[in-house]
């Protein structure tokens, strides 16, 4: 998934980095609205409310996103 208008990829930004290395999963994106979009494997541990979804991503991906943001 390439960066889309309004999204900035925070993880897997270098070729071959991250869990997948193919820019397909998992990733964390910052939106231009100050929120985040998470791309990863669908998590089926429980059913979220209608209109919401759950994904599971490794701790390393969140750490990379935090590093990119300088937090």
JSON list of C-alpha atoms in Angstrom, two decimals:
[
{"chain": "A", "resi": 1, "resn": "UNK", "atom": "CA", "xyz": [0.00, 0.00, 0.00]},
{"chain": "A", "resi": 2, "resn": "UNK", "atom": "CA", "xyz": [1.67, 3.19, -1.13]},
{"chain": "A", "resi": 3, "resn": "UNK", "atom": "CA", "xyz": [1.15, 6.47, 0.67]},
{"chain": "A", "resi": 4, "resn": "UNK", "atom": "CA", "xyz": [-2.25, 7.91, -0.17]},
{"chain": "A", "resi": 5, "resn": "UNK", "atom": "CA", "xyz": [-3.32, 11.56, -0.06]},
{"chain": "A", "resi": 6, "resn": "UNK", "atom": "CA", "xyz": [-3.70, 12.55, 3.59]},
{"chain": "A", "resi": 7, "resn": "UNK", "atom": "CA", "xyz": [-1.60, 9.58, 4.84]},
{"chain": "A", "resi": 8, "resn": "UNK", "atom": "CA", "xyz": [2.06, 9.51, 5.83]},
{"chain": "A", "resi": 9, "resn": "UNK", "atom": "CA", "xyz": [3.63, 6.10, 6.31]},
{"chain": "A", "resi": 10, "resn": "UNK", "atom": "CA", "xyz": [5.52, 5.90, 9.62]},
{"chain": "A", "resi": 11, "resn": "UNK", "atom": "CA", "xyz": [6.75, 2.30, 9.34]},
{"chain": "A", "resi": 12, "resn": "UNK", "atom": "CA", "xyz": [8.35, 0.10, 6.70]},
{"chain": "A", "resi": 13, "resn": "UNK", "atom": "CA", "xyz": [9.65, 3.29, 5.09]},
{"chain": "A", "resi": 14, "resn": "UNK", "atom": "CA", "xyz": [12.92, 1.74, 3.88]},
{"chain": "A", "resi": 15, "resn": "UNK", "atom": "CA", "xyz": [13.05, -1.05, 1.32]},
{"chain": "A", "resi": 16, "resn": "UNK", "atom": "CA", "xyz": [13.32, -4.40, 3.07]},
{"chain": "A", "resi": 17, "resn": "UNK", "atom": "CA", "xyz": [12.56, -3.06, 6.56]},
{"chain": "A", "resi": 18, "resn": "UNK", "atom": "CA", "xyz": [9.87, -4.17, 8.95]},
{"chain": "A", "resi": 19, "resn": "UNK", "atom": "CA", "xyz": [8.13, -7.50, 9.33]},
{"chain": "A", "resi": 20, "resn": "UNK", "atom": "CA", "xyz": [7.11, -8.03, 5.69]},
{"chain": "A", "resi": 21, "resn": "UNK", "atom": "CA", "xyz": [9.64, -5.97, 3.77]},
{"chain": "A", "resi": 22, "resn": "UNK", "atom": "CA", "xyz": [7.31, -5.81, 0.76]},
{"chain": "A", "resi": 23, "resn": "UNK", "atom": "CA", "xyz": [5.41, -2.66, 1.81]},
{"chain": "A", "resi": 24, "resn": "UNK", "atom": "CA", "xyz": [2.31, -4.82, 2.25]},
{"chain": "A", "resi": 25, "resn": "UNK", "atom": "CA", "xyz": [2.00, -5.31, 6.04]},
{"chain": "A", "resi": 26, "resn": "UNK", "atom": "CA", "xyz": [2.08, -4.27, 8.81]},
{"chain": "A", "resi": 27, "resn": "UNK", "atom": "CA", "xyz": [2.25, -0.49, 8.73]},
{"chain": "A", "resi": 28, "resn": "UNK", "atom": "CA", "xyz": [1.22, 2.55, 10.74]},
{"chain": "A", "resi": 29, "resn": "UNK", "atom": "CA", "xyz": [0.16, 5.73, 8.93]},
{"chain": "A", "resi": 30, "resn": "UNK", "atom": "CA", "xyz": [-0.45, 9.24, 10.30]},
{"chain": "A", "resi": 31, "resn": "UNK", "atom": "CA", "xyz": [-3.44, 11.05, 8.80]},
{"chain": "A", "resi": 32, "resn": "UNK", "atom": "CA", "xyz": [-3.68, 14.75, 8.04]},
{"chain": "A", "resi": 33, "resn": "UNK", "atom": "CA", "xyz": [-6.41, 14.87, 10.73]},
{"chain": "A", "resi": 34, "resn": "UNK", "atom": "CA", "xyz": [-4.05, 13.92, 13.58]},
{"chain": "A", "resi": 35, "resn": "UNK", "atom": "CA", "xyz": [-5.15, 10.27, 13.79]},
{"chain": "A", "resi": 36, "resn": "UNK", "atom": "CA", "xyz": [-3.52, 6.98, 12.82]},
{"chain": "A", "resi": 37, "resn": "UNK", "atom": "CA", "xyz": [-4.37, 4.17, 10.42]},
{"chain": "A", "resi": 38, "resn": "UNK", "atom": "CA", "xyz": [-3.00, 0.72, 11.18]},
{"chain": "A", "resi": 39, "resn": "UNK", "atom": "CA", "xyz": [-2.52, -1.90, 8.46]},
{"chain": "A", "resi": 40, "resn": "UNK", "atom": "CA", "xyz": [-2.03, -5.49, 9.56]},
{"chain": "A", "resi": 41, "resn": "UNK", "atom": "CA", "xyz": [-3.49, -8.94, 9.88]},
{"chain": "A", "resi": 42, "resn": "UNK", "atom": "CA", "xyz": [-7.17, -9.04, 10.82]},
{"chain": "A", "resi": 43, "resn": "UNK", "atom": "CA", "xyz": [-7.64, -9.83, 14.52]},
{"chain": "A", "resi": 44, "resn": "UNK", "atom": "CA", "xyz": [-10.60, -12.03, 15.37]},
{"chain": "A", "resi": 45, "resn": "UNK", "atom": "CA", "xyz": [-10.35, -12.09, 19.19]},
{"chain": "A", "resi": 46, "resn": "UNK", "atom": "CA", "xyz": [-13.74, -10.37, 19.50]},
{"chain": "A", "resi": 47, "resn": "UNK", "atom": "CA", "xyz": [-16.23, -8.59, 17.30]},
{"chain": "A", "resi": 48, "resn": "UNK", "atom": "CA", "xyz": [-15.90, -4.78, 17.33]},
{"chain": "A", "resi": 49, "resn": "UNK", "atom": "CA", "xyz": [-18.90, -2.45, 17.04]},
{"chain": "A", "resi": 50, "resn": "UNK", "atom": "CA", "xyz": [-20.33, -1.95, 13.56]},
{"chain": "A", "resi": 51, "resn": "UNK", "atom": "CA", "xyz": [-18.19, 0.34, 11.44]},
{"chain": "A", "resi": 52, "resn": "UNK", "atom": "CA", "xyz": [-15.00, -0.48, 13.37]},
{"chain": "A", "resi": 53, "resn": "UNK", "atom": "CA", "xyz": [-12.27, -3.04, 12.74]},
{"chain": "A", "resi": 54, "resn": "UNK", "atom": "CA", "xyz": [-9.38, -4.64, 14.57]},
{"chain": "A", "resi": 55, "resn": "UNK", "atom": "CA", "xyz": [-5.91, -5.47, 13.28]},
{"chain": "A", "resi": 56, "resn": "UNK", "atom": "CA", "xyz": [-2.97, -7.06, 15.04]},
{"chain": "A", "resi": 57, "resn": "UNK", "atom": "CA", "xyz": [0.52, -5.64, 14.48]},
{"chain": "A", "resi": 58, "resn": "UNK", "atom": "CA", "xyz": [3.86, -6.47, 16.12]},
{"chain": "A", "resi": 59, "resn": "UNK", "atom": "CA", "xyz": [5.30, -4.29, 18.89]},
{"chain": "A", "resi": 60, "resn": "UNK", "atom": "CA", "xyz": [8.27, -3.51, 16.62]},
{"chain": "A", "resi": 61, "resn": "UNK", "atom": "CA", "xyz": [5.98, -1.68, 14.17]},
{"chain": "A", "resi": 62, "resn": "UNK", "atom": "CA", "xyz": [4.55, 0.59, 16.90]},
{"chain": "A", "resi": 63, "resn": "UNK", "atom": "CA", "xyz": [8.07, 1.26, 18.20]},
{"chain": "A", "resi": 64, "resn": "UNK", "atom": "CA", "xyz": [9.16, 2.27, 14.67]},
{"chain": "A", "resi": 65, "resn": "UNK", "atom": "CA", "xyz": [6.19, 4.63, 14.31]},
{"chain": "A", "resi": 66, "resn": "UNK", "atom": "CA", "xyz": [6.99, 6.22, 17.69]},
{"chain": "A", "resi": 67, "resn": "UNK", "atom": "CA", "xyz": [10.64, 6.62, 16.66]},
{"chain": "A", "resi": 68, "resn": "UNK", "atom": "CA", "xyz": [9.65, 8.33, 13.38]},
{"chain": "A", "resi": 69, "resn": "UNK", "atom": "CA", "xyz": [7.40, 10.74, 15.29]},
{"chain": "A", "resi": 70, "resn": "UNK", "atom": "CA", "xyz": [10.23, 11.52, 17.75]},
{"chain": "A", "resi": 71, "resn": "UNK", "atom": "CA", "xyz": [8.16, 10.60, 20.81]}
]
